[in-house]
Short mmCIF file of C-alpha atoms in Angstrom, two decimals:
data_model
loop_
_atom_site.label_atom_id
_atom_site.label_comp_id
_atom_site.label_asym_id
_atom_site.label_seq_id
_atom_site.Cartn_x
_atom_site.Cartn_y
_atom_site.Cartn_z
CA UNK A 1 -4.78 15.72 10.55
CA UNK A 2 -2.80 13.21 13.27
CA UNK A 3 -6.21 12.62 14.87
CA UNK A 4 -5.09 9.53 16.72
CA UNK A 5 -1.53 9.91 16.10
CA UNK A 6 0.46 7.03 17.57
CA UNK A 7 -2.62 6.07 20.13
CA UNK A 8 -1.07 2.76 20.38
CA UNK A 9 -3.82 0.95 22.56
CA UNK A 10 -6.84 2.69 20.61
CA UNK A 11 -9.16 -0.20 18.76
CA UNK A 12 -12.66 1.78 18.43
CA UNK A 13 -15.05 1.92 15.77
CA UNK A 14 -14.37 5.01 13.61
CA UNK A 15 -17.31 5.10 11.20
CA UNK A 16 -17.97 8.71 11.03
CA UNK A 17 -19.74 8.59 7.70
CA UNK A 18 -22.33 11.70 8.53
CA UNK A 19 -20.44 13.73 10.60
CA UNK A 20 -17.16 13.84 8.47
CA UNK A 21 -18.40 15.50 5.51
CA UNK A 22 -16.16 17.96 4.95
CA UNK A 23 -13.09 16.31 5.93
CA UNK A 24 -10.19 17.81 3.89
CA UNK A 25 -7.00 16.05 5.52
CA UNK A 26 -7.02 12.66 7.51
CA UNK A 27 -3.16 12.39 6.73
CA UNK A 28 -1.30 10.13 9.29
CA UNK A 29 -4.94 10.02 11.27
CA UNK A 30 -4.01 6.48 12.70
CA UNK A 31 -0.24 6.60 12.27
CA UNK A 32 1.13 4.15 14.64
CA UNK A 33 -2.33 2.86 16.27
CA UNK A 34 -0.76 -0.35 16.43
CA UNK A 35 -3.84 -2.00 17.83
CA UNK A 36 -6.51 -0.25 15.69
CA UNK A 37 -8.72 -2.67 13.53
CA UNK A 38 -11.68 -0.48 14.00
CA UNK A 39 -13.11 -2.42 16.58
CA UNK A 40 -13.53 -5.47 14.05
CA UNK A 41 -16.26 -3.53 11.47
CA UNK A 42 -15.24 -2.21 8.08
CA UNK A 43 -14.15 1.40 7.98
CA UNK A 44 -16.31 4.17 6.60
CA UNK A 45 -15.62 7.65 6.48
CA UNK A 46 -16.51 10.33 4.03
CA UNK A 47 -13.84 11.46 1.92
CA UNK A 48 -15.15 13.15 -0.96
CA UNK A 49 -13.54 16.38 0.23
CA UNK A 50 -10.17 15.29 0.97
CA UNK A 51 -7.21 17.41 -0.34
CA UNK A 52 -4.91 16.08 -2.87
CA UNK A 53 -2.18 15.20 0.11
CA UNK A 54 -4.40 14.40 2.96
CA UNK A 55 -4.35 10.48 2.85
CA UNK A 56 -0.65 10.10 2.85
CA UNK A 57 0.46 7.75 5.61
CA UNK A 58 -2.83 7.02 6.99
CA UNK A 59 -2.63 3.79 8.57
CA UNK A 60 1.15 3.55 8.62
CA UNK A 61 2.04 1.41 11.50
CA UNK A 62 -1.36 -0.14 12.13
CA UNK A 63 -0.12 -3.52 12.86
CA UNK A 64 -3.53 -5.17 13.14
CA UNK A 65 -5.39 -3.24 10.39
CA UNK A 66 -7.28 -5.53 8.36
CA UNK A 67 -10.59 -3.60 7.17
CA UNK A 68 -12.21 -3.12 4.14
CA UNK A 69 -12.61 0.68 2.98
CA UNK A 70 -16.29 0.52 1.89
CA UNK A 71 -16.70 2.48 -0.98
CA UNK A 72 -20.56 3.27 -0.73
CA UNK A 73 -21.78 6.86 -1.90
CA UNK A 74 -19.32 9.25 -1.41
CA UNK A 75 -17.60 7.09 1.03
CA UNK A 76 -13.92 6.45 0.42
CA UNK A 77 -14.17 8.61 -2.45
CA UNK A 78 -10.67 9.47 -3.70
CA UNK A 79 -10.74 10.81 -6.42
CA UNK A 80 -8.88 14.03 -5.52
CA UNK A 81 -6.14 12.43 -4.16
CA UNK A 82 -2.59 12.65 -5.63
CA UNK A 83 -0.84 11.18 -2.94
CA UNK A 84 -1.02 7.71 -1.41
CA UNK A 85 2.07 7.55 -0.01
CA UNK A 86 2.97 4.90 2.97
CA UNK A 87 -0.89 4.78 2.97
CA UNK A 88 -0.52 1.15 4.49
CA UNK A 89 3.16 1.07 5.69
CA UNK A 90 4.09 -1.52 8.02
CA UNK A 91 0.09 -2.84 8.24
CA UNK A 92 1.23 -6.38 8.67
CA UNK A 93 -2.25 -7.99 8.88
CA UNK A 94 -3.48 -5.92 5.72
CA UNK A 95 -5.07 -8.32 3.21
CA UNK A 96 -8.26 -6.86 1.67
CA UNK A 97 -9.57 -5.94 -1.67
CA UNK A 98 -8.51 -2.07 -2.42
CA UNK A 99 -9.74 -1.85 -6.14
CA UNK A 100 -12.34 0.41 -4.84
CA UNK A 101 -9.55 3.07 -4.11
CA UNK A 102 -10.00 5.88 -6.86
CA UNK A 103 -6.41 6.84 -8.02
CA UNK A 104 -7.12 8.43 -10.91
CA UNK A 105 -5.62 11.68 -9.84
CA UNK A 106 -2.49 9.94 -7.91
CA UNK A 107 1.21 10.79 -9.04
CA UNK A 108 2.48 8.66 -5.86
CA UNK A 109 2.34 5.45 -4.56
CA UNK A 110 5.52 5.69 -2.93
CA UNK A 111 5.51 2.85 -0.29
CA UNK A 112 1.73 2.68 -0.38
CA UNK A 113 1.92 -0.88 0.92
CA UNK A 114 5.45 -1.41 1.90
CA UNK A 115 5.88 -3.60 4.91
CA UNK A 116 2.00 -5.48 4.08
CA UNK A 117 3.77 -8.73 4.55
CA UNK A 118 0.43 -10.93 3.94
CA UNK A 119 -0.83 -8.61 1.48
CA UNK A 120 -1.78 -10.50 -1.94
CA UNK A 121 -4.90 -8.61 -3.40
CA UNK A 122 -5.11 -7.43 -7.67
CA UNK A 123 -3.75 -4.24 -8.23
CA UNK A 124 -3.92 -4.65 -12.36
CA UNK A 125 -7.83 -2.56 -12.17
CA UNK A 126 -6.27 0.55 -10.09
CA UNK A 127 -6.43 3.38 -12.23
CA UNK A 128 -2.73 4.00 -12.37
CA UNK A 129 -2.31 6.46 -15.30
CA UNK A 130 -1.32 9.40 -13.75
CA UNK A 131 1.03 7.92 -11.26
CA UNK A 132 4.69 9.11 -11.68
CA UNK A 133 6.45 7.19 -8.78
CA UNK A 134 6.15 3.54 -8.07
CA UNK A 135 8.68 3.80 -5.64
CA UNK A 136 8.78 0.73 -3.17
CA UNK A 137 5.06 0.19 -4.00
CA UNK A 138 5.03 -3.21 -2.96
CA UNK A 139 8.59 -3.26 -0.92
CA UNK A 140 8.41 -6.27 1.51
CA UNK A 141 5.08 -7.90 0.59
CA UNK A 142 6.72 -11.19 0.94
CA UNK A 143 3.01 -13.02 -0.19
CA UNK A 144 1.96 -11.01 -2.90
CA UNK A 145 1.71 -13.08 -6.25
CA UNK A 146 -0.84 -11.11 -8.29
CA UNK A 147 -0.74 -10.52 -12.24
CA UNK A 148 0.79 -7.23 -13.10
CA UNK A 149 0.95 -7.13 -16.70
CA UNK A 150 -1.82 -4.59 -17.24
CA UNK A 151 -1.07 -2.17 -14.29
CA UNK A 152 -0.94 1.12 -16.02
CA UNK A 153 2.58 2.96 -15.98
CA UNK A 154 2.46 5.19 -18.89
CA UNK A 155 3.25 8.24 -16.57
CA UNK A 156 5.71 6.08 -14.70
CA UNK A 157 9.64 7.54 -14.26
CA UNK A 158 10.35 5.56 -11.05
CA UNK A 159 9.99 2.21 -10.37
CA UNK A 160 12.99 1.84 -8.00
CA UNK A 161 12.51 -1.05 -5.60
CA UNK A 162 8.96 -1.67 -7.05
CA UNK A 163 8.66 -5.16 -5.81
CA UNK A 164 11.51 -5.39 -3.77
CA UNK A 165 11.62 -8.23 -1.54
CA UNK A 166 8.29 -9.62 -2.85
CA UNK A 167 9.55 -13.33 -2.35
CA UNK A 168 6.75 -14.94 -3.73
CA UNK A 169 6.29 -12.87 -6.90
CA UNK A 170 6.55 -14.45 -10.18
CA UNK A 171 4.20 -12.96 -12.81
CA UNK A 172 4.83 -11.92 -16.09
CA UNK A 173 6.58 -8.15 -15.75
CA UNK A 174 6.32 -6.88 -19.17
CA UNK A 175 5.42 -3.59 -19.17
CA UNK A 176 6.75 -2.65 -22.28
CA UNK A 177 3.96 -0.64 -24.11
CA UNK A 178 3.26 1.11 -20.75
CA UNK A 179 6.76 2.31 -19.45
CA UNK A 180 7.96 4.49 -21.73
CA UNK A 181 8.78 7.27 -19.52
CA UNK A 182 10.78 5.11 -16.77
CA UNK A 183 14.28 6.58 -15.89
CA UNK A 184 14.96 4.22 -12.84
CA UNK A 185 14.12 0.31 -12.36
CA UNK A 186 17.13 0.07 -9.73
CA UNK A 187 16.55 -2.65 -7.62
CA UNK A 188 12.94 -3.27 -8.77
CA UNK A 189 12.80 -7.20 -8.34
CA UNK A 190 15.58 -7.51 -5.65
CA UNK A 191 14.72 -10.19 -3.56
CA UNK A 192 11.93 -11.86 -5.61
CA UNK A 193 13.47 -15.21 -4.89
CA UNK A 194 10.84 -17.15 -7.04
CA UNK A 195 10.81 -14.69 -10.03
CA UNK A 196 10.94 -16.29 -13.24
CA UNK A 197 8.89 -13.61 -15.09
CA UNK A 198 5.55 -15.76 -14.94
CA UNK A 199 7.51 -18.64 -17.26
CA UNK A 200 7.12 -16.10 -19.90
CA UNK A 201 10.60 -16.18 -22.04
CA UNK A 202 11.48 -12.55 -22.66
CA UNK A 203 11.06 -9.58 -20.09
CA UNK A 204 10.76 -6.50 -22.38
CA UNK A 205 10.73 -3.26 -20.27
CA UNK A 206 11.42 -0.07 -22.26
CA UNK A 207 14.82 1.35 -20.59
CA UNK A 208 15.62 3.97 -22.95
CA UNK A 209 15.69 6.87 -20.87
CA UNK A 210 17.27 4.85 -17.35
CA UNK A 211 20.58 6.41 -16.83
CA UNK A 212 23.59 6.51 -14.43
CA UNK A 213 22.74 3.63 -11.66
CA UNK A 214 19.22 3.38 -12.59
CA UNK A 215 19.54 -0.57 -13.14
CA UNK A 216 21.77 -1.34 -10.51
CA UNK A 217 20.73 -4.07 -8.60
CA UNK A 218 17.61 -5.08 -10.85
CA UNK A 219 17.64 -8.54 -10.50
CA UNK A 220 19.45 -8.96 -7.21
CA UNK A 221 18.82 -12.16 -5.33
CA UNK A 222 16.42 -13.41 -7.98
CA UNK A 223 17.80 -16.94 -7.73
CA UNK A 224 15.43 -18.50 -10.51
CA UNK A 225 15.71 -15.94 -12.95
CA UNK A 226 16.39 -16.94 -16.43
CA UNK A 227 14.45 -15.12 -18.70
CA UNK A 228 15.83 -13.22 -21.79
CA UNK A 229 16.10 -9.70 -21.72
CA UNK A 230 17.93 -8.81 -25.20
CA UNK A 231 14.96 -7.78 -27.10
CA UNK A 232 14.50 -5.73 -30.39
CA UNK A 233 13.77 -1.77 -30.57
CA UNK A 234 14.47 0.05 -26.95
CA UNK A 235 13.63 -2.52 -24.58
CA UNK A 236 16.31 -2.83 -22.36
CA UNK A 237 18.44 -0.16 -24.01
CA UNK A 238 21.37 0.56 -21.50
CA UNK A 239 23.61 3.20 -23.50
CA UNK A 240 22.73 5.61 -20.92
CA UNK A 241 23.84 3.59 -17.82
CA UNK A 242 26.90 4.28 -15.79
CA UNK A 243 26.74 1.78 -13.36
CA UNK A 244 25.05 -1.96 -13.53
CA UNK A 245 26.59 -3.10 -9.88
CA UNK A 246 24.88 -5.76 -8.65
CA UNK A 247 22.58 -6.25 -11.54
CA UNK A 248 22.70 -10.06 -11.56
CA UNK A 249 24.05 -10.91 -8.17
CA UNK A 250 22.74 -13.86 -6.74
CA UNK A 251 21.17 -15.04 -10.02
CA UNK A 252 22.33 -18.61 -9.50
CA UNK A 253 20.63 -19.93 -12.63
CA UNK A 254 20.69 -17.06 -14.75
CA UNK A 255 22.29 -18.06 -18.33
CA UNK A 256 20.27 -16.16 -20.70
CA UNK A 257 21.07 -13.31 -23.61
#
């Protein structure tokens, strides 16, 4: 925990594969190490004993970090981890494959890639069936434009700001079959200036449990958005919403049902 916390000039090879077999907590290990890039080699740390919250905020603020997390053997075994909150927050150079990360026990990916401005890697294969909160998952990932329709959101209740300011994002976001529990989608696509739902005419997100202000600013700033959202059944049910502030603010071409 916080082993190299804010060692801003630190950039050395940290491949502790053998001596780190019993590590249980590496949360905030490299937080604030702005120069850290593991001395130019892929990072191998044995994590099979890491606890549920033992990997949160691990690389937060590592502005220079862009290394593959190698999943050989028990190296980067994340099957016990329940929170990846802010793991790569502010890693402005990070753009490596992350499909090897095991999220099968994960309940929170809050801000996991927030501020990773060049990040544009596939995420659909991540095991997200247990994730409850996707809040600000990809916030400010301005280059991100990968398919998401098969992302498993079966347990998700919170998608607030999930794609906030993903300026290049334009993919089919029809989570209808997997988004039964969502209670807020506030600002979900806010600032996605290219978003047209990947050219798919209908945008279907089941919102029958969304309440209060849970739909505010959902499309704010989506200058190209013109998808149809008045689909049948429970998709886009708004009977429990009390505040739709700026829901379509700045949607300059929007003219659909």
